[in-house]
Coordinates of C-alpha atoms and ligand atoms in Angstrom, one line a residue:
M1 CA 10.4 26.9 -18.6
D2 CA 8.5 25.3 -15.6
N3 CA 4.8 26.0 -15.4
P4 CA 4.0 28.9 -13.1
K5 CA 2.7 27.6 -9.9
I6 CA -0.3 28.7 -7.9
I7 CA 0.1 27.5 -4.3
F8 CA -3.0 26.8 -2.3
K9 CA -3.1 27.8 1.3
N10 CA -5.2 26.2 3.9
Q11 CA -7.5 29.1 4.5
H12 CA -10.6 27.3 5.7
R13 CA -9.6 25.6 8.9
E14 CA -12.8 26.9 10.6
N15 CA -14.8 24.8 8.2
T16 CA -13.1 21.5 9.0
L17 CA -15.5 18.6 9.5
C18 CA -14.4 15.6 11.6
A19 CA -15.9 12.1 11.9
L20 CA -18.3 12.0 14.8
N21 CA -16.7 8.8 16.1
G22 CA -13.2 10.4 16.0
G23 CA -12.9 10.4 19.8
Q24 CA -14.1 6.8 20.2
E25 CA -12.6 5.1 23.2
L26 CA -10.2 2.2 22.4
S27 CA -10.6 -1.1 24.3
P28 CA -7.8 -2.4 26.4
C29 CA -6.0 -5.2 24.6
T30 CA -2.9 -7.3 24.2
I31 CA -0.9 -7.3 20.9
V32 CA 1.1 -10.5 20.3
I33 CA 3.7 -10.0 17.7
F34 CA 4.9 -13.3 16.2
G35 CA 8.3 -12.8 14.6
A36 CA 9.4 -10.4 17.4
S37 CA 13.1 -10.9 16.7
G38 CA 12.7 -9.9 13.1
D39 CA 13.2 -6.9 11.0
L40 CA 9.5 -5.8 10.7
T41 CA 9.0 -5.7 14.4
A42 CA 12.1 -3.6 15.1
R43 CA 11.9 -1.3 12.1
K44 CA 8.1 -0.7 11.8
L45 CA 5.9 -2.2 14.5
I46 CA 7.6 -1.2 17.7
P47 CA 8.5 2.4 16.5
A48 CA 4.9 2.8 15.4
L49 CA 3.6 1.6 18.8
F50 CA 6.1 3.7 20.7
N51 CA 5.1 6.7 18.7
L52 CA 1.4 6.1 19.4
Y53 CA 2.3 5.7 23.1
K54 CA 4.2 9.0 23.2
N55 CA 1.2 10.7 21.7
D56 CA -1.3 9.1 24.1
R57 CA -3.1 7.3 21.2
L58 CA -3.0 3.8 22.6
P59 CA -5.7 2.2 24.8
E60 CA -5.0 2.0 28.4
P61 CA -4.0 -0.6 29.4
L62 CA -2.2 -2.2 26.4
T63 CA 0.2 -5.1 26.6
I64 CA 2.7 -6.0 23.9
I65 CA 4.1 -9.4 23.8
G66 CA 7.0 -10.2 21.5
A67 CA 6.9 -13.9 20.5
A68 CA 9.6 -15.7 18.6
R69 CA 11.8 -18.8 18.5
T70 CA 14.9 -16.9 19.9
E71 CA 15.6 -17.5 23.5
M72 CA 15.8 -14.2 25.3
T73 CA 14.6 -12.5 28.4
R74 CA 12.1 -9.6 28.6
Q75 CA 15.0 -7.2 29.3
E76 CA 17.1 -8.5 26.4
F77 CA 14.1 -8.1 24.1
A78 CA 13.6 -4.5 25.2
N79 CA 17.4 -3.7 24.8
R80 CA 17.4 -5.2 21.3
L81 CA 14.5 -3.0 20.2
K82 CA 16.1 0.1 21.8
E83 CA 19.3 -0.5 19.9
S84 CA 17.5 -0.8 16.6
M85 CA 15.6 2.5 17.0
A86 CA 17.1 5.7 15.6
P87 CA 18.5 7.8 18.5
A88 CA 16.1 10.6 17.5
Q89 CA 13.1 8.3 18.0
I90 CA 14.0 7.6 21.6
D91 CA 12.9 9.7 24.4
L92 CA 14.5 7.7 27.2
K93 CA 12.0 8.5 29.9
R94 CA 9.0 7.6 27.8
W95 CA 10.8 4.5 26.4
D96 CA 11.3 3.1 29.9
E97 CA 7.6 3.7 30.7
F98 CA 6.7 2.1 27.4
C99 CA 8.8 -0.9 28.2
Q100 CA 6.6 -1.6 31.3
N101 CA 4.0 -2.8 28.8
L102 CA 6.4 -4.9 26.8
Y103 CA 6.9 -8.7 27.4
Y104 CA 8.6 -11.5 25.6
Q105 CA 7.6 -15.1 25.2
E106 CA 9.6 -17.8 23.5
V107 CA 7.5 -19.8 21.1
D108 CA 8.2 -22.8 19.0
Y109 CA 6.0 -22.2 16.0
D110 CA 5.8 -26.0 15.2
S111 CA 4.7 -27.0 18.7
P112 CA 1.0 -26.8 19.7
H113 CA 2.2 -27.1 23.3
S114 CA 4.1 -23.8 22.9
F115 CA 0.8 -22.1 22.0
T116 CA -0.9 -23.6 25.1
V117 CA 1.9 -22.1 27.2
L118 CA 1.4 -18.8 25.4
A119 CA -2.4 -19.0 26.1
D120 CA -1.7 -19.5 29.8
F121 CA 0.7 -16.6 29.8
L122 CA -1.9 -14.4 28.1
T123 CA -4.6 -15.3 30.6
D124 CA -2.3 -14.5 33.5
L125 CA -1.4 -11.1 32.0
D126 CA -5.0 -10.4 31.3
T127 CA -5.8 -10.8 35.0
Q128 CA -2.8 -8.9 36.1
R129 CA -3.2 -6.0 33.6
K130 CA -6.9 -6.0 33.1
T131 CA -6.7 -6.2 29.3
K132 CA -10.2 -8.0 29.2
G133 CA -9.1 -10.9 27.0
N134 CA -9.0 -8.7 23.8
R135 CA -6.1 -9.9 21.6
I136 CA -4.4 -9.0 18.3
F137 CA -2.1 -11.6 16.8
Y138 CA 0.2 -9.9 14.4
L139 CA 2.0 -12.3 12.0
A140 CA 5.4 -10.6 11.3
I141 CA 6.8 -13.9 10.2
P142 CA 7.6 -15.4 6.8
P143 CA 4.4 -16.3 4.9
S144 CA 5.4 -19.9 4.8
L145 CA 4.7 -20.0 8.6
Y146 CA 1.2 -18.3 8.4
P147 CA -0.7 -21.6 8.1
T148 CA 1.1 -23.3 11.0
V149 CA 0.9 -20.4 13.3
A150 CA -2.7 -19.5 12.5
D151 CA -3.7 -23.1 13.0
H152 CA -1.9 -23.3 16.4
I153 CA -3.5 -20.1 17.6
G154 CA -6.9 -21.6 16.8
Q155 CA -6.1 -24.9 18.5
A156 CA -5.0 -23.2 21.6
G157 CA -8.5 -21.5 21.7
L158 CA -7.0 -18.1 21.2
A159 CA -9.2 -17.2 18.3
N160 CA -12.4 -17.5 20.3
E161 CA -14.4 -14.4 21.0
G162 CA -16.9 -13.5 23.7
V163 CA -20.5 -12.7 22.8
Q164 CA -21.5 -9.3 21.3
G165 CA -18.0 -8.1 20.7
K166 CA -17.0 -8.5 24.4
Q167 CA -13.6 -10.0 24.4
W168 CA -12.4 -10.0 20.8
S169 CA -9.6 -11.8 18.9
R170 CA -8.0 -10.5 15.7
I171 CA -5.3 -11.7 13.4
V172 CA -3.2 -9.4 11.2
V173 CA -1.5 -10.8 8.1
E174 CA 1.0 -9.0 5.9
K175 CA 1.2 -9.6 2.2
P176 CA 1.9 -11.8 0.3
F177 CA -1.5 -13.4 0.6
G178 CA -0.4 -16.5 -1.3
R179 CA 1.6 -16.5 -4.5
D180 CA -1.2 -17.2 -6.9
L181 CA -5.0 -17.8 -6.8
K182 CA -4.7 -21.4 -5.6
T183 CA -2.4 -20.7 -2.7
A184 CA -4.3 -17.5 -1.8
I185 CA -7.4 -19.7 -1.4
E186 CA -5.5 -22.3 0.6
L187 CA -4.2 -19.6 3.0
D188 CA -7.6 -18.2 3.4
T189 CA -9.0 -21.7 4.2
V190 CA -6.5 -22.1 6.9
L191 CA -7.2 -18.7 8.4
H192 CA -10.9 -19.4 8.3
K193 CA -10.5 -22.6 10.2
S194 CA -10.1 -20.6 13.3
F195 CA -11.0 -17.0 12.4
K196 CA -14.1 -15.4 10.8
E197 CA -13.6 -12.9 8.0
E198 CA -14.3 -10.0 10.4
Q199 CA -11.4 -11.2 12.6
I200 CA -8.9 -11.1 9.8
Y201 CA -6.9 -7.9 8.9
R202 CA -4.9 -8.2 5.7
I203 CA -2.5 -5.3 5.6
D204 CA -1.6 -3.1 2.6
H205 CA 0.4 -0.3 4.0
Y206 CA -0.4 1.9 0.9
L207 CA -4.0 2.1 2.0
A208 CA -2.8 3.8 5.2
K209 CA -0.9 6.6 3.4
E210 CA -2.7 9.9 4.0
T211 CA -2.7 10.9 0.3
I212 CA -4.1 7.6 -0.7
Q213 CA -6.9 7.8 1.8
N214 CA -7.6 11.2 0.5
I215 CA -8.4 9.9 -3.0
L216 CA -12.0 9.0 -1.9
M217 CA -12.4 12.4 -0.2
F218 CA -11.1 14.2 -3.2
R219 CA -13.3 12.3 -5.6
F220 CA -16.5 12.0 -3.6
A221 CA -16.6 15.1 -1.3
N222 CA -16.2 17.4 -4.3
Y223 CA -18.8 17.9 -7.0
I224 CA -16.7 19.3 -9.8
F225 CA -14.4 16.4 -10.6
E226 CA -16.7 13.4 -10.7
P227 CA -18.7 14.5 -13.8
L228 CA -15.4 14.5 -15.7
W229 CA -14.1 11.2 -14.2
N230 CA -14.9 8.9 -17.1
R231 CA -14.2 7.9 -20.7
N232 CA -15.8 11.0 -22.1
F233 CA -13.2 13.3 -20.6
I234 CA -10.2 11.2 -19.6
D235 CA -7.6 10.1 -22.2
Y236 CA -5.6 7.8 -19.9
I237 CA -4.6 7.2 -16.3
G238 CA -1.1 6.5 -15.2
I239 CA -0.3 5.0 -11.8
I240 CA 3.4 4.8 -11.0
A241 CA 5.3 3.6 -8.0
A242 CA 9.0 3.9 -9.0
E243 CA 11.7 3.2 -6.6
K244 CA 15.4 4.0 -6.4
L245 CA 16.0 1.1 -4.0
G246 CA 17.1 -2.3 -5.2
I247 CA 16.0 -5.4 -3.4
E248 CA 18.0 -4.6 -0.3
H249 CA 18.6 -7.9 1.7
R250 CA 15.4 -9.6 0.4
A251 CA 16.8 -11.7 -2.5
G252 CA 15.2 -14.9 -1.1
Y253 CA 11.8 -13.3 -1.1
Y254 CA 12.1 -11.1 -4.2
E255 CA 13.5 -13.9 -6.4
Q256 CA 10.2 -15.8 -5.8
A257 CA 8.0 -12.7 -6.0
G258 CA 9.3 -10.3 -8.7
V259 CA 7.7 -7.0 -9.2
L260 CA 4.3 -8.4 -10.3
R261 CA 3.7 -10.2 -7.0
D262 CA 5.5 -7.6 -4.9
M263 CA 3.8 -4.5 -6.1
F264 CA 1.1 -5.2 -8.7
Q265 CA -0.9 -7.8 -6.8
N266 CA -1.5 -5.4 -3.9
H267 CA -0.5 -1.7 -3.8
M268 CA -1.0 -1.0 -7.5
K269 CA -4.3 -2.7 -7.5
Q270 CA -5.5 -0.7 -4.6
L271 CA -4.5 2.5 -6.3
L272 CA -6.3 1.4 -9.4
A273 CA -9.5 0.5 -7.4
L274 CA -9.5 3.9 -5.6
T275 CA -9.1 5.8 -8.8
A276 CA -11.6 3.8 -10.8
M277 CA -14.4 2.8 -8.4
E278 CA -17.9 4.1 -8.2
A279 CA -19.1 6.1 -5.2
P280 CA -20.2 3.9 -2.4
S281 CA -23.5 4.8 -0.9
L282 CA -21.8 5.4 2.5
F283 CA -18.2 5.7 3.6
Q284 CA -18.4 2.5 5.5
D285 CA -16.0 -0.4 5.1
A286 CA -18.2 -3.1 3.5
R287 CA -19.6 -0.6 1.0
V288 CA -16.2 0.7 0.0
Q289 CA -14.9 -2.8 -0.3
D290 CA -17.9 -3.8 -2.5
E291 CA -17.2 -1.0 -4.9
K292 CA -13.5 -1.9 -5.1
T293 CA -14.5 -5.5 -5.8
K294 CA -16.6 -4.4 -8.7
V295 CA -13.5 -2.8 -10.3
F296 CA -11.5 -5.9 -9.8
R297 CA -14.3 -8.0 -11.4
S298 CA -14.4 -5.7 -14.4
L299 CA -10.7 -6.0 -15.3
K300 CA -10.2 -7.1 -18.8
P301 CA -8.0 -10.2 -18.9
L302 CA -4.6 -9.4 -20.4
T303 CA -4.0 -12.9 -21.6
E304 CA -6.7 -13.1 -24.2
G305 CA -4.5 -11.7 -26.9
N306 CA -0.8 -11.1 -27.1
L307 CA 0.2 -10.6 -23.5
F308 CA 3.4 -8.7 -24.3
K309 CA 1.5 -6.1 -26.2
D310 CA 0.2 -4.8 -22.9
L311 CA 3.0 -5.9 -20.6
I312 CA 6.6 -4.7 -20.6
L313 CA 8.9 -6.5 -18.2
G314 CA 12.4 -5.4 -17.3
Q315 CA 15.3 -6.3 -15.0
Y316 CA 18.0 -3.8 -13.9
S317 CA 21.6 -4.2 -15.0
S318 CA 24.4 -2.4 -13.2
G319 CA 24.3 1.4 -13.2
T320 CA 24.6 4.5 -11.1
I321 CA 22.2 5.7 -8.4
D322 CA 22.9 9.0 -6.6
R323 CA 26.4 8.9 -8.1
H324 CA 27.1 5.4 -6.6
K325 CA 27.7 2.4 -8.7
V326 CA 25.2 -0.3 -8.0
P327 CA 25.3 -3.9 -9.2
A328 CA 23.0 -5.6 -11.6
Y329 CA 20.1 -7.5 -10.2
R330 CA 21.7 -10.8 -11.1
N331 CA 24.8 -9.8 -9.1
E332 CA 22.9 -8.9 -6.0
P333 CA 23.8 -11.2 -3.1
G334 CA 21.5 -14.3 -3.1
V335 CA 20.2 -13.8 -6.6
N336 CA 20.6 -16.5 -9.3
A337 CA 23.2 -15.4 -11.9
S338 CA 20.7 -16.2 -14.7
S339 CA 17.6 -15.0 -12.8
A340 CA 14.6 -14.2 -15.0
T341 CA 12.8 -12.3 -12.2
P342 CA 11.4 -9.0 -13.4
T343 CA 12.2 -5.9 -11.4
F344 CA 10.2 -3.6 -13.6
A345 CA 6.8 -3.9 -15.2
L346 CA 4.6 -1.6 -17.1
M347 CA 1.1 -2.9 -17.6
R348 CA -1.6 -1.4 -19.8
L349 CA -5.0 -2.5 -18.6
F350 CA -8.6 -1.8 -19.3
I351 CA -11.7 -1.8 -17.2
D352 CA -14.6 -3.3 -19.0
N353 CA -17.4 -1.2 -17.7
W354 CA -19.5 1.8 -18.8
R355 CA -17.4 4.4 -17.1
W356 CA -14.0 3.3 -18.3
K357 CA -14.5 1.5 -21.6
H358 CA -11.4 2.0 -23.8
V359 CA -9.5 4.2 -21.3
P360 CA -6.1 2.8 -20.8
F361 CA -4.7 2.5 -17.3
Y362 CA -0.9 2.4 -17.3
L363 CA 0.5 0.8 -14.1
V364 CA 4.2 1.1 -13.7
S365 CA 6.5 0.0 -10.9
G366 CA 10.2 -0.9 -10.8
K367 CA 13.3 -1.1 -8.6
R368 CA 16.5 0.9 -9.2
L369 CA 14.8 3.6 -11.2
R370 CA 16.0 7.1 -11.5
E371 CA 13.8 8.6 -8.8
K372 CA 11.4 7.4 -6.2
I373 CA 8.0 8.7 -7.4
T374 CA 4.5 7.5 -6.5
R375 CA 1.7 9.3 -8.2
I376 CA -1.5 9.0 -10.1
V377 CA -1.8 11.0 -13.3
V378 CA -5.2 11.7 -14.7
Q379 CA -4.7 12.9 -18.2
F380 CA -7.8 14.7 -19.6
K381 CA -8.6 14.8 -23.3
K382 CA -7.6 17.7 -25.5
V383 CA -10.2 20.4 -26.3
P384 CA -12.5 19.0 -29.0
H385 CA -12.0 22.1 -31.2
S386 CA -9.2 24.7 -30.9
M387 CA -10.5 28.2 -31.7
F388 CA -6.8 29.3 -31.5
R389 CA -5.7 26.9 -34.2
H390 CA -5.1 29.6 -36.9
V391 CA -2.6 31.4 -34.5
L392 CA -1.3 28.7 -32.2
G393 CA -1.8 25.5 -34.1
E394 CA -3.9 22.5 -33.0
D395 CA -1.6 21.2 -30.3
I396 CA -2.8 22.7 -27.0
S397 CA -1.7 20.5 -24.2
A398 CA -4.6 19.0 -22.3
N399 CA -5.6 19.4 -18.6
R400 CA -3.9 17.0 -16.2
L401 CA -4.5 16.2 -12.6
I402 CA -1.8 14.6 -10.5
I403 CA -2.3 13.0 -7.1
G404 CA 1.2 13.0 -5.7
I405 CA 2.0 10.4 -3.0
Y406 CA 5.8 10.6 -3.0
P407 CA 8.0 12.7 -2.8
H408 CA 5.4 15.4 -2.8
E409 CA 2.1 14.8 -1.1
K410 CA 0.0 17.0 -3.2
I411 CA -2.7 17.5 -5.8
S412 CA -1.8 19.5 -8.9
L413 CA -4.1 20.6 -11.6
T414 CA -2.6 22.0 -14.9
F415 CA -4.6 24.1 -17.3
Q416 CA -3.9 26.7 -20.0
T417 CA -3.6 30.4 -19.3
K418 CA -2.8 33.4 -21.4
T419 CA 0.7 34.7 -21.0
P420 CA 0.6 38.4 -20.0
G421 CA 1.6 40.7 -22.8
A422 CA 0.5 42.0 -26.2
R423 CA 1.3 38.8 -28.1
L424 CA -1.1 36.0 -28.0
C425 CA 0.5 33.2 -26.1
L426 CA -0.9 30.3 -24.1
Q427 CA 1.0 28.7 -21.3
P428 CA 0.2 25.8 -18.9
A429 CA -0.2 26.8 -15.3
T430 CA -0.3 24.5 -12.3
M431 CA -2.4 24.9 -9.2
D432 CA -0.8 22.9 -6.3
F433 CA -2.4 21.9 -3.1
T434 CA 0.3 20.4 -0.8
Y435 CA -0.4 18.5 2.4
Q436 CA 2.4 20.4 4.2
S437 CA 0.1 23.5 4.0
L438 CA -2.2 21.7 6.4
G439 CA 0.5 21.9 9.1
P440 CA 2.8 19.6 10.9
G441 CA 1.7 16.2 12.1
A442 CA -0.8 15.9 9.3
T443 CA 0.7 12.6 8.0
P444 CA 1.0 9.8 10.6
D445 CA 3.1 6.8 9.7
A446 CA 1.2 4.1 7.8
Y447 CA 1.9 1.4 10.5
E448 CA 0.5 3.6 13.2
K449 CA -2.7 4.0 11.3
V450 CA -3.1 0.3 10.6
L451 CA -2.4 -0.7 14.2
L452 CA -4.9 1.8 15.5
D453 CA -7.5 0.7 13.0
C454 CA -7.1 -2.9 14.0
I455 CA -7.4 -2.0 17.7
Q456 CA -10.6 -0.1 16.7
G457 CA -11.9 -2.9 14.6
D458 CA -12.1 -0.8 11.5
H459 CA -11.6 -2.8 8.2
M460 CA -11.7 0.1 5.8
L461 CA -7.9 0.1 5.1
F462 CA -7.4 -3.6 4.8
W463 CA -7.9 -6.1 2.0
R464 CA -11.1 -8.3 1.9
Q465 CA -10.7 -11.8 0.7
D466 CA -12.9 -11.5 -2.4
G467 CA -10.7 -8.6 -3.5
V468 CA -7.6 -10.8 -2.9
E469 CA -9.0 -13.6 -5.0
L470 CA -10.3 -11.4 -7.9
T471 CA -6.9 -9.7 -8.2
W472 CA -5.1 -13.0 -8.1
A473 CA -7.6 -14.4 -10.7
F474 CA -6.5 -11.5 -13.0
L475 CA -2.7 -11.9 -12.3
T476 CA -2.3 -15.6 -12.1
P477 CA -2.8 -16.3 -15.8
I478 CA -0.3 -13.5 -16.5
L479 CA 2.2 -15.0 -14.2
E480 CA 1.7 -18.5 -15.6
E481 CA 2.1 -17.2 -19.1
C482 CA 5.3 -15.3 -18.1
E483 CA 6.8 -18.1 -16.1
S484 CA 6.2 -20.8 -18.7
C485 CA 7.1 -18.6 -21.6
R486 CA 10.0 -20.0 -23.5
D487 CA 11.0 -16.6 -24.7
L488 CA 10.9 -14.9 -21.4
A489 CA 14.6 -13.9 -21.8
G490 CA 13.5 -12.1 -24.9
Q491 CA 10.7 -10.4 -23.1
L492 CA 12.7 -9.3 -20.1
H493 CA 14.2 -6.0 -21.2
P494 CA 17.4 -5.0 -19.3
Y495 CA 17.6 -1.4 -18.1
P496 CA 20.5 0.3 -16.4
A497 CA 20.0 1.0 -12.7
G498 CA 19.4 4.7 -12.4
S499 CA 17.4 5.0 -15.7
W500 CA 13.6 5.2 -16.1
G501 CA 13.4 1.5 -17.2
P502 CA 13.6 -0.3 -20.5
K503 CA 13.6 2.0 -23.6
T504 CA 10.7 0.1 -25.0
A505 CA 8.5 1.4 -22.1
M506 CA 9.3 5.0 -22.8
K507 CA 6.4 5.7 -25.2
W508 CA 3.9 5.1 -22.3
L509 CA 6.1 6.0 -19.4
K510 CA 7.4 9.4 -20.5
P511 CA 4.1 11.2 -20.3
I512 CA 3.5 9.8 -16.8
I513 CA 6.9 10.9 -15.3
S514 CA 7.1 14.2 -17.1
Ligands
BG6_601 C1 6.6 -3.2 -0.2 C2 7.3 -3.9 -1.2 O1 5.3 -3.7 0.0 O2 6.4 -1.8 -0.7 C3 8.7 -3.3 -1.4 O3 7.5 -5.3 -0.7 C4 8.6 -1.9 -1.8 O4 9.4 -4.0 -2.4 C5 7.7 -1.1 -0.8 O5 9.9 -1.3 -1.7 C6 7.4 0.3 -1.3 O6 6.7 1.0 -0.3 P1 6.8 2.5 -0.2 O7 5.9 2.9 0.9 O8 8.2 2.9 0.1 O9 6.3 3.1 -1.5

């Protein structure tokens, strides 16, 4: 029988506290999207900007320039974007108004001259539209092009800023930030040739999810959880991002990345840091980043012993998802027929510090699993002594707190209660707080949030380079050992698509998904 549920209602709206700078005015600016003819622009960036526009959340004026190699006119660019939007997303009148702010500029990424032309175009538009020389350069291009494009932006003088924050220039980069420690440092060196750290915005869309932002509020705006949030009361922590999707049309990228680079280097590490970090002295971006950095620095290396004691890798074979047959990873278009790329990983890691000594953190992510679930499970210890043991036995299940990110955005706390009636029975009950209870519109799209934060100059939800390097420093030896391991085939456990992953992972995985 399912646990009885106690649903929380939002009954305290009159006590809502909002940030004092919530209504801060946004400066006019121009967003240049490199890779404008690509998937990310059409699927995420333009819909996010259009949505912000419809809700009057964008600065006035704002210019959007699509930049790409493809030859097309401004009108063709707008038509193309319109076609790729879902009909429900389009309000035709507002779309036409929105398009007044949309431009297109053909750019040859390899040609410095092309960037000088772009710079002239930007200057003209600035004068025409009064955008004050504020610019965001969004790299929605393959990572191999980041160095060239960043370099050419710098050479064209487009990274220069005015004094005292007047006229700013920012660059936004999507993961992957390198493919190991060395290449991450190389990329950073190129970015820093033209941009200062404060001008660089490294996106992790997980950080913009409402429920993930809420982790710090939940932990540090409440008094009752924090005293228990440590090795004395917590048995283990599970962090899972399971997906039903396969690799879609991204074989080229995924074959090089695998699940460790695709999910563990970024999203999983951010979830880990938010769960494990100490309270910053102030909710302010540098201080929050400092505390996350300390977590990354305290990770116990996995490669000091037998790596595969703490790491289970898998790859999906054919199977059934939602009653449809799906092919094995090795039969996906573009994938090598003998590929050893992992599509599943379960990592047990430890944080070597006072708070977390000996508490295992299980990080799990995989493609083509039975369900899409993203959640953090905090499993508390069992009661030290059961006064009910003579009647009920020793085995009373322990408290558990779940921070649900997908499919249910909620926080659930499970505890024991007496079942009503004359017989002595104990039963777990679950208290659920759901985000839906806060009303519609409570969860804006992650890309809307990151774009707004970048316009606002707020780094809180972005990666800082020291964090990138520390997480690569942890992962790189693991990747090296995996990739040079002669027995990788033996360590890569197949699992049928639509299952929960390799059987060997079940002992750790089962408690996290149940
Ligand atoms: C991306 C990964 O960063 O995150 C994808 O590259 C993955 O492989 C996606 O599917 C998962 O994001 P979400 O928001 O659907 O959990």
